[in-house]
Structure formats: C-alpha cells, structure tokens
Amino acid sequence: MPFRDDRIQIQLSPKEEIVFKRSFFTFVALLVVLSLALAACQPKPTEAPTQPPAQQEPTKAPEQPTATTAPEQPAAPAFEGMKVEAPNCDYGGELKSIEAVDAQTVKFTLCYPDPAFPSKVAFNVFAIVDSEYLAQVGGDSIKMSDAPVGTGPFKLKSWVRGDSITFEANPDYWGEKPKYQTLIFRWSEQSAQRLLELQSGQVDGIDNPAPEDFATIEADSNLQLIPRDPLNIFYIGFNVDLAPFNNEKVRQAFAMAIDRKKIVDNYYPEGSEVATVFVPPALKPGWSDANPWYEYNPEMAKQLLTEAGFDFNQEVKLSFRNVVRGYLPTPDKVAQEIQAQLAEIGVKVKLNQMESAAFIDSTAAGNEAFYLLGWGADYPDATNFYDYHFANDNNKQFGTLFPDIVEPIRKAAQISDPAERQKLYDEVNAKLKEHVPMIPVAHGASAVAFTASVKNAMTGPLSNEPFFIMDPGKDTLVWMQNGEPAAIYCPDETDGEALRACQQIFETLLLFKPGTAEAGPGLAESYTVNGDATEYVFTLRKGVKFHNGADLDANDVVASFKAQWDAKDPNHKGRTGTFEYFGAFFGAFLNAE
C-alpha cells in the first residue's frame, strides 16, 4: 500500500511481520518493567501509606493521628521502700534496722549475731499483715480479730464468742489450697467431753485427750491417736518480789517439798519425764545434768522455812487455770496434789482457779505470787525457753530479773559454738537452782486424736497442726481444743489457743514444715545471711494477696515488725500492750520510755 511522500513506506512479508510484532511486544514489556523500577526510586506519593517504612520521614504535613502518636499513659509510681532504724544499739534491743530494699526484698540488720533468727521469724506472732489495713485498725488486736486480714489458707467467716469460730477456705491462697471448704473451732475444758464428741462424730479432731484415755483411743478402729514429743516444761512459778516468796530460803524450801516424780507418775501419760532443768532434754545445747534439781526432802524443807521465819499460820494462794496442756494434762488434780504435799510440811494452800485469759494476763503482769504454768516450744532452741522467761524485761511473771542469770543467757544467744553455749547454760541452771524463780516439774508427753476418716491428720512438736493439708472426706472439718482464744490477731498473745487460731489466717516470712519444727520457705521464698549472722535478707514470693485483695510487698513486712518494735508507732497497741514475745525474742523496744 503506497504512503504519502512525508512517510517512509515499508512493505513486510507475512513472516517478517510476525517477527516484528514479537520484537515490538518484547520491547514494550521491557519499557513497562523499566518504568516500574524507576517508579520505586521516586519520592513517596503525597498520600502516606497506612504504615510507612521504618526511618522514612513523611513528605507532607501533618500526620494523621495514629496509635503511636496518642498521649502516653502515666507510669506507675516508683516503689518507695520503708525503713525503720535505731540510732544505735545502745537502746538494748537486737534489731538495728529493717528495710524494704525493693518491693520484693526485706533486709534485717542486727546489733549482734543471732543464729536462731530464722526460727524466730517463723513463729506466728510475727505474721505479716497488710500495712494499710493495720493502720486503719490502729494495731488494735480486738478490732483486727473481728475482721482479720492475712494471707493464710483460711479466712474468718464468723466468731460466735463463747461458742465457736468458723473459717472458710481462701480461694486465692498462694500455696496448696484446703481440700474442704469450712474449718470450725470449738472448745471445752473437759477432756471427757472432747473425747465423747470425737467418739460420737460431732467433731473430727481433739487436742490433748486425757492420759487415761490414750489406750481407749488406740483401741478404737474409728479413731487415730497422734502423739507429740515432749518439747515443753511444766513449772511452779513464783514472783520473787511478792511475800512470802520474796525470801529465797522460802522458795528453796518449797522446791524441796515438791515430789516431782510422784506428780509425773500419777498424772502424766507414758513418755513424760521428770524435769531436772528448765529446758527439755531434746534441746542441746541447753539441757545437761551438770546441775540437777533439788531432791525431794520434806524435812529439810520444813527446817528451811523455820530458818526463814515463815509464818505457818498464813494461807498462801496457788493460782492456776483448768485448761489442759501438753505440759500439764490434769491441772486441777496436780494443783490438789501440790496442795497436799505442802500440807505435809505445815503450809496451808488455798487453790485459786481462774479463767484462762484472765490468768495469763495476771501472771504476765506480775500479779500472781504462786502459780502453775508451763511452756511449749515455739521454735527448737534453748533461747526460746531461757531468754523468754529469765532475760526478758517484758515478762513480769517472776518479778525482778536476776542479773547473774540474765548475763549468761544473753551471751549464749549470740554464740554459735555448742560447747561454749553449754558452759553458759550450765551457769544459768546453777543460778536458777540457787534463786528458784520457779520449780521445774515435768516434760509432758501429749497427743491429738482424729477420726480415722481424716487423711493426712498430724500434729507437731510445736502444736502447729496443718489443718489445710488434711482431708476429712467431706466439706467441713470440726476441731475441738481446750479453750477459747482471747484474740485472732496474735502479736500480743501468748496463749496456745489463740496462736493456733491465728495460724489459720496469718503467715510469717518462714513457715514451719508440717509436722516438724523445721523452718522453711513461707511468704519469703528464700533468704541469705552474712558470715556473722547479723544481716538477713529475705526475698518475698510474687503474687501473694491478702484476704482483702491487697498485694504483699516489702513495706507490709516492715510495717508489721515496726508495730511491735517501735513503742511510739501508732499501731503499737495489741490487746494488752505487753508484746511479750517480741521482748523475749528481740530485747528492748525502740523508743520505749
């Protein structure tokens, strides 16, 4: 076909035309690819993509609001750790400072070495409470008892005074949760009633069955008897400041007039021992036979009383409570026996049976001149016996302390070497025998009893029954003990009935392993101690909650200890304000007047 003269006219054969078209299309394809490559190198289009490539600055003004440009949320406030510190150690106590290093770390710095410190902080009067709630109730044990806030496996549901206490399982417990929903505490002073209710199935477990009932329980296939080791002491106490016991010869005479073996043989179960010193034989250093107690000698006792000018016409009052304890299984019968033995040397004794809490408060205040009392171990060390009773400014029961007893006791507490400690305790025992602030009588074997259907039933040498791991095979476990607690918040309590109730609700930095006197992890999962045992650092568990939903942190630990240690702390109230255990374990209060 001809072209106009301004065009080049090319005539192609059919085959050439096909080749040409193929080349042309190839050329066009290359142009498209090249265009795309060039486009990728060009500046970004004005419409910014939804997510620009990293480090690519926008080419157009103002960005549209995105999640990355939203206002930042305020950061959680930094943890402000509490610290309480004595200006120096001249105030007379063991603690130098307690510091919340961070939210999960607490450091205790001591004025002198204390190898027993871990066991001390495992005792449940040193339970950790929510610091805010503690401030709300002002450290008042009675207010706290109405609505206690702890971290333990049970929470308080109700306390019907004079009747029972009902606990319910804590669903948010950090440890092994109870296998049943409800734990009920009841009480009776009468061992016969406790056994009858156990046999009839009204209760699932009882404390301290009478010695004469041990064989009956063991012979009953529906019941189980679980013995306790005799880690205790029963003693006859004197206030050395109150007449007629302000005369040392009178006290020595009474010591010779008491037939301790007769008391143990007639009123204690098998496995009990006559006491020769104040601590049980299992605690060594502490116990030894270097200074055994006076032999029974009524004739010498009467002679000493005569030399002392004792008035045989007077009537002396012997106070006691009729509450069964492992160290004293039959209080009323033993009181009558002592009354009869003293009558043999011409001493007239009037028995004064008191209500349990009133008796404890009165002896602690130093108001009883002559009384029956005892002690079960809180932790397995002689300091728990000697220091609490004879080197404790807060314990008034024996009257004025004896410096020649206090000094070796306090020295022994700061020494790790067993042989050196024992030398000092031998001095202590010799001086106790000389001054006679008490008469050691017995180390009593005791037991608990449960129905056979209760699995994992157990007790321990510290009377710390782990109810939360028991399995009654039903929704409720009912326990019957010897008396009603005075409170269910225990920094200011010494009575075993209260301590057992507190143990269900409150927990300590370390906890005694079930059925033992061995301290292991508790609210603290671990701790470290320096070489001379003057600095203990505890690491708290994470995720532990109080019953009110508050999270456990290190400030709760500092506040809980400060409420006992610092006499001017607004939470230093308790029930009586005595805080005997703190004084016994850690010496003087901070800021005491």
Coordinates of C-alpha atoms in Angstrom, one line a residue:
M1 CA 0.0 0.0 0.0
P2 CA 1.5 3.4 -1.0
F3 CA 2.3 6.1 1.5
R4 CA 2.3 9.9 1.2
D5 CA 5.7 11.4 0.4
D6 CA 6.3 12.5 4.1
R7 CA 6.1 9.0 5.4
I8 CA 8.5 6.1 4.8
Q9 CA 6.8 3.2 3.3
I10 CA 7.9 -0.3 4.2
Q11 CA 6.4 -3.3 2.8
L12 CA 6.8 -6.5 5.1
S13 CA 6.3 -10.1 4.2
P14 CA 4.0 -12.1 6.4
K15 CA 6.9 -13.9 8.1
E16 CA 8.7 -10.6 8.8
E17 CA 5.6 -9.1 10.1
I18 CA 5.3 -11.8 12.7
V19 CA 8.9 -11.3 13.8
F20 CA 8.4 -7.6 14.0
K21 CA 5.3 -7.9 16.2
R22 CA 7.1 -10.2 18.6
S23 CA 10.0 -7.8 18.9
F24 CA 7.7 -4.9 19.4
F25 CA 5.8 -6.6 22.2
T26 CA 9.1 -7.6 23.9
F27 CA 10.3 -4.0 23.7
V28 CA 7.0 -2.7 25.3
A29 CA 7.3 -5.2 28.1
L30 CA 10.8 -4.1 28.8
L31 CA 9.6 -0.5 28.9
V32 CA 6.9 -1.4 31.5
V33 CA 9.5 -3.2 33.8
L34 CA 11.8 -0.2 33.5
S35 CA 9.0 2.2 34.4
L36 CA 8.2 0.2 37.5
A37 CA 11.8 0.2 38.6
L38 CA 12.1 3.9 38.1
A39 CA 8.9 4.5 40.0
A40 CA 10.2 2.6 43.0
C41 CA 13.1 5.1 43.2
Q42 CA 10.8 8.2 43.1
P43 CA 9.8 10.1 46.2
K44 CA 6.8 8.9 48.1
P45 CA 3.4 9.9 46.9
T46 CA 1.7 12.6 48.9
E47 CA -0.8 10.2 50.4
A48 CA 1.2 8.5 53.1
P49 CA 0.7 4.7 53.3
T50 CA -1.0 3.3 56.4
Q51 CA 2.3 2.1 57.8
P52 CA 5.3 4.0 56.4
P53 CA 8.6 2.1 56.1
A54 CA 10.9 2.5 59.0
Q55 CA 13.0 5.6 59.2
Q56 CA 11.0 7.2 56.3
E57 CA 10.1 10.8 57.0
P58 CA 6.7 11.9 55.7
T59 CA 6.9 14.3 52.8
K60 CA 3.7 16.1 53.5
A61 CA 2.4 18.0 56.5
P62 CA 0.7 16.9 59.5
E63 CA 0.4 13.2 60.1
Q64 CA -3.0 11.8 60.8
P65 CA -3.3 10.7 64.5
T66 CA -2.2 7.1 65.0
A67 CA -1.7 4.8 67.9
T68 CA 2.0 5.8 68.0
T69 CA 1.2 9.5 68.5
A70 CA -1.5 9.0 71.2
P71 CA -0.7 10.6 74.6
E72 CA 1.4 8.3 76.8
Q73 CA -0.2 6.8 79.9
P74 CA 1.4 7.9 83.2
A75 CA 4.0 5.5 84.5
A76 CA 3.2 3.5 87.7
P77 CA 4.7 5.3 90.7
A78 CA 8.1 4.0 91.7
F79 CA 8.2 1.8 94.9
E80 CA 9.1 3.8 97.9
G81 CA 10.5 1.4 100.5
M82 CA 10.0 1.9 104.2
K83 CA 12.9 1.8 106.6
V84 CA 12.9 1.9 110.4
E85 CA 16.3 2.2 112.2
A86 CA 17.6 2.6 115.7
P87 CA 20.1 5.5 116.0
N88 CA 22.5 3.0 117.6
C89 CA 22.4 -0.3 119.5
D90 CA 22.5 1.4 123.0
Y91 CA 18.7 1.1 123.4
G92 CA 19.2 -2.6 124.4
G93 CA 17.5 -4.5 121.6
E94 CA 18.6 -6.9 118.9
L95 CA 17.3 -5.1 115.8
K96 CA 19.3 -2.3 114.3
S97 CA 17.2 -1.7 111.2
I98 CA 14.5 -3.2 108.9
E99 CA 14.5 -2.0 105.3
A100 CA 12.3 -2.6 102.3
V101 CA 15.1 -2.7 99.7
D102 CA 12.6 -3.1 96.9
A103 CA 9.1 -4.4 96.6
Q104 CA 10.2 -8.0 97.0
T105 CA 13.2 -7.7 99.3
V106 CA 13.5 -7.0 103.0
K107 CA 16.7 -6.7 104.9
F108 CA 17.1 -7.1 108.7
T109 CA 20.3 -5.8 110.3
L110 CA 21.0 -6.9 113.8
C111 CA 23.0 -5.4 116.6
Y112 CA 24.6 -8.8 117.4
P113 CA 24.7 -12.3 115.9
D114 CA 21.6 -14.4 116.2
P115 CA 21.8 -17.9 114.6
A116 CA 18.2 -18.6 115.7
F117 CA 16.8 -15.6 113.8
P118 CA 15.1 -17.7 111.0
S119 CA 13.3 -19.8 113.5
K120 CA 12.2 -16.8 115.5
V121 CA 10.6 -15.0 112.5
A122 CA 8.8 -18.3 111.6
F123 CA 6.8 -18.1 114.8
N124 CA 3.3 -16.8 114.1
V125 CA 3.2 -13.8 116.4
F126 CA 5.4 -12.3 113.7
A127 CA 2.9 -12.7 111.0
I128 CA 2.8 -10.2 108.1
V129 CA -0.3 -8.1 107.7
D130 CA -1.5 -5.6 105.1
S131 CA 0.1 -2.3 106.2
E132 CA -2.8 -0.2 105.1
Y133 CA -5.3 -2.3 107.0
L134 CA -3.0 -2.3 110.0
A135 CA -3.1 1.5 110.0
Q136 CA -6.9 1.5 109.6
V137 CA -7.4 -0.5 112.8
G138 CA -4.5 1.1 114.6
G139 CA -2.9 -2.2 115.5
D140 CA -5.8 -3.0 117.8
S141 CA -6.0 -6.8 118.3
I142 CA -9.7 -6.7 119.2
K143 CA -10.6 -4.8 116.0
M144 CA -8.4 -7.0 113.9
S145 CA -10.0 -10.1 115.4
D146 CA -13.4 -9.0 114.2
A147 CA -12.2 -8.9 110.5
P148 CA -8.6 -10.3 110.3
V149 CA -6.7 -9.7 107.1
G150 CA -4.0 -12.3 106.4
T151 CA -2.5 -14.3 103.6
G152 CA -3.3 -17.8 105.0
P153 CA -5.2 -20.8 103.7
F154 CA -8.3 -19.8 105.6
K155 CA -10.3 -16.6 106.1
L156 CA -12.5 -15.8 109.1
K157 CA -16.2 -16.3 108.4
S158 CA -17.6 -15.8 111.9
W159 CA -16.7 -15.9 115.6
V160 CA -19.5 -16.6 117.9
R161 CA -18.0 -15.7 121.3
G162 CA -18.3 -18.4 123.8
D163 CA -19.3 -21.0 121.2
S164 CA -17.2 -21.4 118.0
I165 CA -15.1 -19.9 115.3
T166 CA -15.8 -20.7 111.6
F167 CA -13.1 -20.3 108.9
E168 CA -13.6 -20.7 105.2
A169 CA -11.1 -21.8 102.6
N170 CA -9.2 -19.0 100.9
P171 CA -9.8 -19.5 97.1
D172 CA -6.8 -17.1 96.3
Y173 CA -4.3 -18.9 98.6
W174 CA -0.8 -18.9 97.0
G175 CA 0.0 -22.4 98.3
E176 CA -1.7 -25.7 98.5
K177 CA -5.4 -24.9 98.8
P178 CA -7.5 -26.7 101.5
K179 CA -9.3 -29.8 100.3
Y180 CA -12.5 -28.7 102.1
Q181 CA -14.5 -25.5 102.4
T182 CA -15.1 -25.0 106.2
L183 CA -13.0 -25.3 109.3
I184 CA -14.7 -24.9 112.6
F185 CA -13.0 -24.5 116.0
R186 CA -14.9 -25.4 119.2
W187 CA -13.6 -25.8 122.7
S188 CA -14.1 -27.4 126.1
E189 CA -12.1 -27.5 129.3
Q190 CA -13.2 -31.1 129.9
S191 CA -11.2 -33.8 128.3
A192 CA -14.0 -36.3 128.8
Q193 CA -16.4 -34.1 126.8
R194 CA -13.9 -33.7 124.0
L195 CA -13.4 -37.4 123.7
L196 CA -17.2 -38.1 123.8
E197 CA -17.8 -35.7 120.9
L198 CA -15.0 -37.3 118.9
Q199 CA -16.4 -40.8 119.5
S200 CA -19.9 -39.6 118.5
G201 CA -18.7 -38.0 115.3
Q202 CA -19.7 -34.5 116.4
V203 CA -16.1 -33.3 115.9
D204 CA -13.3 -34.7 113.7
G205 CA -10.3 -33.9 115.9
I206 CA -9.5 -33.0 119.5
D207 CA -6.5 -31.6 121.3
N208 CA -4.9 -33.1 124.4
P209 CA -7.0 -36.2 125.3
A210 CA -6.5 -37.1 128.9
P211 CA -3.7 -39.5 129.6
E212 CA -6.1 -42.2 130.9
D213 CA -7.9 -42.1 127.5
F214 CA -4.9 -42.8 125.3
A215 CA -5.5 -46.6 125.5
T216 CA -9.2 -46.2 124.7
I217 CA -8.4 -44.2 121.6
E218 CA -5.8 -46.6 120.4
A219 CA -8.2 -49.5 120.8
D220 CA -10.9 -47.8 118.7
S221 CA -10.6 -48.6 115.0
N222 CA -12.7 -45.5 114.2
L223 CA -10.1 -43.2 115.8
Q224 CA -6.4 -42.4 115.5
L225 CA -4.1 -41.1 118.2
I226 CA -1.1 -39.0 117.1
P227 CA 1.5 -38.4 119.8
R228 CA 3.6 -35.2 120.3
D229 CA 7.2 -35.2 121.5
P230 CA 7.5 -33.6 125.0
L231 CA 9.2 -30.4 123.8
N232 CA 7.8 -28.5 126.8
I233 CA 8.2 -27.7 130.6
F234 CA 5.6 -27.6 133.4
Y235 CA 6.8 -25.4 136.3
I236 CA 5.6 -24.0 139.6
G237 CA 6.2 -20.2 139.4
F238 CA 7.0 -17.5 142.0
N239 CA 7.0 -13.8 141.8
V240 CA 10.2 -13.1 143.8
D241 CA 9.0 -9.6 144.7
L242 CA 5.8 -10.7 146.5
A243 CA 5.6 -12.0 150.0
P244 CA 6.2 -14.6 151.3
F245 CA 8.2 -15.6 148.2
N246 CA 10.5 -12.6 148.3
N247 CA 12.6 -14.7 150.7
E248 CA 15.0 -17.0 148.8
K249 CA 15.0 -19.6 151.5
V250 CA 11.2 -19.9 151.3
R251 CA 11.4 -20.6 147.6
Q252 CA 14.2 -23.2 148.1
A253 CA 12.1 -24.9 150.8
F254 CA 9.1 -25.2 148.5
A255 CA 11.4 -26.7 145.9
M256 CA 12.5 -29.4 148.3
A257 CA 8.9 -30.0 149.4
I258 CA 7.5 -31.0 146.0
D259 CA 7.7 -34.6 145.0
R260 CA 8.0 -34.1 141.2
K261 CA 8.4 -37.8 140.4
K262 CA 5.1 -38.6 142.2
I263 CA 3.3 -36.0 140.1
V264 CA 4.7 -37.3 136.8
D265 CA 4.0 -41.0 137.7
N266 CA 0.4 -40.3 138.7
Y267 CA -0.8 -37.5 136.4
Y268 CA 1.1 -37.8 133.2
P269 CA 1.0 -40.2 130.2
E270 CA 3.7 -42.6 129.2
G271 CA 6.7 -40.9 127.6
S272 CA 6.7 -37.9 130.1
E273 CA 9.8 -37.1 132.1
V274 CA 10.6 -35.6 135.4
A275 CA 12.3 -32.2 134.8
T276 CA 15.8 -31.7 136.2
V277 CA 16.3 -28.3 134.5
F278 CA 14.1 -25.8 132.8
V279 CA 14.6 -27.0 129.1
P280 CA 13.6 -30.4 127.7
P281 CA 16.4 -32.9 127.0
A282 CA 16.0 -32.6 123.3
L283 CA 17.4 -29.1 123.3
K284 CA 21.1 -29.3 123.3
P285 CA 22.9 -27.0 124.0
G286 CA 20.6 -26.0 126.8
W287 CA 19.9 -29.2 128.7
S288 CA 22.5 -31.0 130.7
D289 CA 22.8 -33.0 134.0
A290 CA 25.5 -30.7 135.4
N291 CA 23.1 -29.1 137.9
P292 CA 20.2 -31.4 138.6
W293 CA 17.3 -30.0 140.7
Y294 CA 16.8 -30.5 144.4
E295 CA 15.8 -33.9 145.6
Y296 CA 12.5 -34.4 147.4
N297 CA 13.3 -33.7 151.1
P298 CA 10.3 -32.5 153.2
E299 CA 12.2 -32.5 156.5
M300 CA 14.9 -30.2 155.1
A301 CA 12.1 -28.0 153.5
K302 CA 10.4 -27.5 156.9
Q303 CA 13.7 -26.7 158.5
L304 CA 14.5 -24.0 155.9
L305 CA 11.0 -22.5 156.4
T306 CA 11.7 -22.2 160.1
E307 CA 15.0 -20.6 159.5
A308 CA 13.4 -18.1 157.1
G309 CA 10.8 -17.1 159.7
F310 CA 8.0 -18.4 157.6
D311 CA 4.5 -17.8 159.2
F312 CA 2.9 -21.2 159.2
N313 CA -0.5 -19.7 160.2
Q314 CA -0.8 -17.8 156.9
E315 CA -2.6 -19.2 153.9
V316 CA -0.8 -18.9 150.5
K317 CA -2.8 -18.8 147.3
L318 CA -1.9 -21.1 144.4
S319 CA -3.4 -19.8 141.2
F320 CA -4.0 -21.9 138.1
R321 CA -6.3 -22.3 135.1
N322 CA -8.1 -25.6 134.5
V323 CA -7.0 -25.8 130.8
V324 CA -5.3 -28.9 129.6
R325 CA -1.9 -28.5 128.0
G326 CA 0.7 -30.9 126.8
Y327 CA 2.9 -29.8 129.7
L328 CA 0.0 -30.1 132.2
P329 CA -2.6 -32.6 131.2
T330 CA -4.6 -32.5 134.5
P331 CA -4.3 -29.1 136.1
D332 CA -6.9 -29.4 138.8
K333 CA -5.6 -32.8 140.0
V334 CA -2.0 -31.6 140.0
A335 CA -3.0 -28.4 141.9
Q336 CA -4.6 -30.6 144.6
E337 CA -1.6 -32.8 144.8
I338 CA 0.7 -29.8 145.4
Q339 CA -1.7 -28.5 148.0
A340 CA -1.5 -31.9 149.8
Q341 CA 2.3 -32.2 149.5
L342 CA 2.8 -28.7 151.1
A343 CA 0.3 -29.5 153.8
E344 CA 2.7 -32.3 154.9
I345 CA 5.3 -29.6 155.9
G346 CA 2.7 -27.4 157.6
V347 CA 2.0 -25.0 154.7
K348 CA -1.7 -24.0 154.1
V349 CA -2.5 -23.6 150.4
K350 CA -5.7 -22.1 149.0
L351 CA -6.4 -23.1 145.4
N352 CA -7.4 -20.2 143.1
Q353 CA -8.8 -21.4 139.8
M354 CA -9.0 -18.6 137.2
E355 CA -10.5 -18.1 133.8
S356 CA -7.8 -18.8 131.2
A357 CA -7.3 -15.4 129.6
A358 CA -7.5 -13.6 132.9
F359 CA -4.9 -16.0 134.4
I360 CA -2.5 -15.4 131.6
D361 CA -2.9 -11.7 131.8
S362 CA -2.5 -11.6 135.5
T363 CA 0.7 -13.7 135.6
A364 CA 2.2 -11.7 132.7
A365 CA 1.5 -8.5 134.7
G366 CA 3.3 -10.0 137.7
N367 CA 0.2 -10.1 139.9
E368 CA 0.4 -13.8 140.9
A369 CA 2.8 -14.7 143.7
F370 CA 2.5 -18.5 143.4
Y371 CA 1.1 -20.3 140.3
L372 CA 1.1 -23.2 137.9
L373 CA 2.2 -22.6 134.4
G374 CA 4.3 -24.1 131.6
W375 CA 5.8 -23.6 128.2
G376 CA 5.6 -25.4 124.9
A377 CA 8.4 -24.7 122.4
D378 CA 7.8 -22.0 119.7
Y379 CA 11.0 -23.0 117.9
P380 CA 13.6 -25.7 118.7
D381 CA 16.3 -23.7 120.5
A382 CA 17.1 -23.1 124.2
T383 CA 16.8 -19.4 123.7
N384 CA 13.0 -19.9 123.4
F385 CA 12.9 -21.1 127.0
Y386 CA 15.7 -19.3 128.8
D387 CA 15.5 -15.9 127.1
Y388 CA 11.7 -15.6 127.2
H389 CA 11.4 -16.4 130.9
F390 CA 14.6 -15.2 132.6
A391 CA 16.2 -12.5 130.4
N392 CA 13.1 -10.7 129.2
D393 CA 12.3 -7.2 130.6
N394 CA 8.7 -7.5 129.3
N395 CA 8.0 -10.7 131.2
K396 CA 6.9 -9.7 134.7
Q397 CA 5.7 -13.0 135.9
F398 CA 8.8 -13.8 138.1
G399 CA 9.3 -10.3 139.3
T400 CA 12.7 -8.6 139.2
L401 CA 15.2 -10.3 136.9
F402 CA 18.4 -11.7 138.3
P403 CA 21.5 -10.1 136.6
D404 CA 23.6 -13.2 137.2
I405 CA 21.0 -15.2 135.2
V406 CA 20.4 -12.6 132.5
E407 CA 24.1 -12.1 131.6
P408 CA 25.0 -15.7 130.6
I409 CA 21.6 -16.2 128.9
R410 CA 22.2 -13.2 126.6
K411 CA 25.8 -14.2 125.9
A412 CA 24.8 -17.7 125.0
A413 CA 22.2 -16.4 122.5
Q414 CA 24.9 -14.7 120.5
I415 CA 27.3 -17.7 120.2
S416 CA 27.2 -20.4 117.6
D417 CA 29.6 -22.8 119.1
P418 CA 27.5 -25.5 121.0
A419 CA 30.2 -26.2 123.7
E420 CA 30.6 -22.6 124.6
R421 CA 26.9 -22.1 124.7
Q422 CA 26.5 -25.1 127.0
K423 CA 29.1 -23.7 129.5
L424 CA 26.9 -20.6 129.8
Y425 CA 23.7 -22.6 130.1
D426 CA 25.3 -24.6 132.9
E427 CA 25.9 -21.3 134.8
V428 CA 22.3 -20.4 134.1
N429 CA 20.9 -23.7 135.6
A430 CA 23.1 -23.3 138.7
K431 CA 21.8 -19.9 139.3
L432 CA 18.2 -20.9 138.7
K433 CA 18.6 -23.6 141.3
E434 CA 20.0 -21.0 143.7
H435 CA 17.5 -18.3 143.2
V436 CA 14.4 -20.5 142.5
P437 CA 12.1 -18.2 140.5
M438 CA 10.4 -21.5 139.6
I439 CA 10.4 -25.2 140.2
P440 CA 10.8 -27.3 137.1
V441 CA 8.4 -30.3 137.4
A442 CA 7.8 -32.2 134.1
H443 CA 8.2 -32.5 130.4
G444 CA 4.8 -33.8 129.4
A445 CA 4.1 -36.2 126.6
S446 CA 0.8 -35.4 124.8
A447 CA -1.3 -36.1 121.8
V448 CA -4.1 -35.2 119.5
A449 CA -6.8 -37.5 118.3
F450 CA -8.8 -37.6 115.0
T451 CA -11.4 -39.8 113.5
A452 CA -9.9 -42.5 111.3
S453 CA -11.5 -40.9 108.2
V454 CA -9.4 -37.8 108.3
K455 CA -6.5 -38.3 105.9
N456 CA -3.1 -36.5 106.5
A457 CA -4.0 -35.9 110.1
M458 CA -1.0 -34.7 112.0
T459 CA 0.4 -32.5 114.8
G460 CA 3.9 -31.4 115.6
P461 CA 6.2 -30.7 118.5
L462 CA 5.2 -27.0 118.3
S463 CA 1.4 -27.8 118.4
N464 CA 1.1 -26.4 114.9
E465 CA -1.5 -28.6 113.3
P466 CA -1.6 -28.1 109.5
F467 CA -5.3 -28.3 109.0
F468 CA -5.1 -27.0 105.4
I469 CA -3.4 -30.2 104.2
M470 CA -5.8 -32.5 106.0
D471 CA -8.7 -34.2 104.1
P472 CA -11.8 -35.0 106.2
G473 CA -13.5 -36.6 103.2
K474 CA -16.3 -34.0 103.4
D475 CA -16.9 -30.3 103.2
T476 CA -16.3 -29.4 106.9
L477 CA -13.6 -30.3 109.5
V478 CA -14.5 -29.6 113.1
W479 CA -11.7 -29.3 115.7
M480 CA -12.2 -29.1 119.5
Q481 CA -9.5 -27.6 121.6
N482 CA -9.2 -26.8 125.3
G483 CA -10.2 -23.1 125.4
E484 CA -11.4 -20.1 123.5
P485 CA -8.8 -17.7 122.0
A486 CA -8.5 -14.2 123.6
A487 CA -7.9 -12.8 120.1
I488 CA -7.3 -13.9 116.5
Y489 CA -4.5 -11.4 115.9
C490 CA -1.6 -12.6 117.9
P491 CA 1.4 -10.2 118.2
D492 CA 0.3 -9.5 121.7
E493 CA -0.8 -13.1 122.7
T494 CA 1.0 -15.9 124.3
D495 CA -1.8 -18.5 124.7
G496 CA -1.8 -21.6 122.6
E497 CA -5.5 -21.4 121.8
A498 CA -5.1 -18.0 120.2
L499 CA -1.9 -18.9 118.4
R500 CA -3.5 -21.9 116.8
A501 CA -6.4 -19.8 115.5
C502 CA -4.1 -17.1 114.2
Q503 CA -2.1 -19.7 112.3
Q504 CA -5.1 -20.4 110.1
I505 CA -5.3 -16.8 108.9
F506 CA -1.9 -15.3 109.1
E507 CA 1.5 -16.3 107.8
T508 CA 5.1 -15.4 108.5
L509 CA 8.3 -14.9 106.4
L510 CA 9.2 -18.5 107.0
L511 CA 6.9 -21.3 107.9
F512 CA 7.5 -24.5 110.0
K513 CA 7.2 -27.5 107.7
P514 CA 4.0 -29.6 108.5
G515 CA 4.6 -31.9 111.5
T516 CA 8.1 -30.5 112.2
A517 CA 10.0 -27.8 114.0
E518 CA 12.0 -27.0 110.9
A519 CA 11.6 -23.6 109.3
G520 CA 11.3 -23.5 105.5
P521 CA 10.0 -21.0 102.9
G522 CA 6.9 -19.1 103.7
L523 CA 5.9 -15.6 102.5
A524 CA 9.6 -15.4 101.7
E525 CA 10.7 -17.9 99.1
S526 CA 14.3 -17.6 100.2
Y527 CA 16.8 -15.7 102.4
T528 CA 20.5 -15.1 102.7
V529 CA 22.6 -14.4 105.8
N530 CA 26.0 -12.9 106.1
G531 CA 29.0 -14.6 107.8
D532 CA 28.5 -13.4 111.3
A533 CA 24.7 -13.8 111.3
T534 CA 23.9 -10.1 111.7
E535 CA 22.2 -9.4 108.3
Y536 CA 19.4 -11.4 106.9
V537 CA 17.9 -10.6 103.5
F538 CA 14.5 -12.1 102.6
T539 CA 13.1 -12.4 99.1
L540 CA 9.3 -12.4 99.0
R541 CA 7.1 -14.5 96.9
K542 CA 5.4 -12.8 94.0
G543 CA 1.7 -12.8 93.5
V544 CA 0.7 -13.3 97.2
K545 CA -2.5 -11.5 98.1
F546 CA -4.0 -10.6 101.4
H547 CA -7.6 -11.6 102.1
N548 CA -8.7 -8.0 101.2
G549 CA -7.2 -8.3 97.8
A550 CA -4.1 -6.2 98.5
D551 CA -0.8 -7.4 97.2
L552 CA 2.0 -8.4 99.6
D553 CA 5.1 -6.3 99.3
A554 CA 8.2 -5.5 101.5
N555 CA 6.6 -2.5 103.1
D556 CA 4.0 -4.8 104.7
V557 CA 6.8 -6.7 106.3
V558 CA 8.5 -3.5 107.7
A559 CA 5.1 -2.1 109.0
S560 CA 4.2 -5.4 110.7
F561 CA 7.5 -5.6 112.6
K562 CA 7.6 -1.9 113.3
A563 CA 4.2 -2.1 115.0
Q564 CA 5.8 -4.4 117.6
W565 CA 9.3 -3.0 117.8
D566 CA 8.6 0.8 117.9
A567 CA 6.8 1.8 121.1
K568 CA 5.8 5.1 119.6
D569 CA 4.4 3.6 116.4
P570 CA 0.6 4.4 116.2
N571 CA 0.0 0.7 115.6
H572 CA 1.8 -0.4 118.8
K573 CA -1.3 -1.4 120.6
G574 CA -2.2 -5.1 120.5
R575 CA -4.6 -6.3 123.2
T576 CA -2.7 -5.6 126.5
G577 CA 0.2 -3.7 125.0
T578 CA 2.7 -6.1 126.5
F579 CA 4.1 -7.8 123.3
E580 CA 5.9 -10.4 125.4
Y581 CA 7.2 -12.5 122.6
F582 CA 8.8 -9.6 120.8
G583 CA 10.7 -8.6 124.0
A584 CA 11.7 -12.2 124.6
F585 CA 13.0 -12.8 121.1
F586 CA 14.4 -9.4 120.3
G587 CA 15.0 -7.5 123.5
A588 CA 14.0 -3.9 124.2
F589 CA 11.5 -1.9 122.3
L590 CA 12.6 1.1 120.2
N591 CA 11.6 4.5 121.7
A592 CA 10.5 2.9 124.9
E593 CA 10.0 5.3 127.8

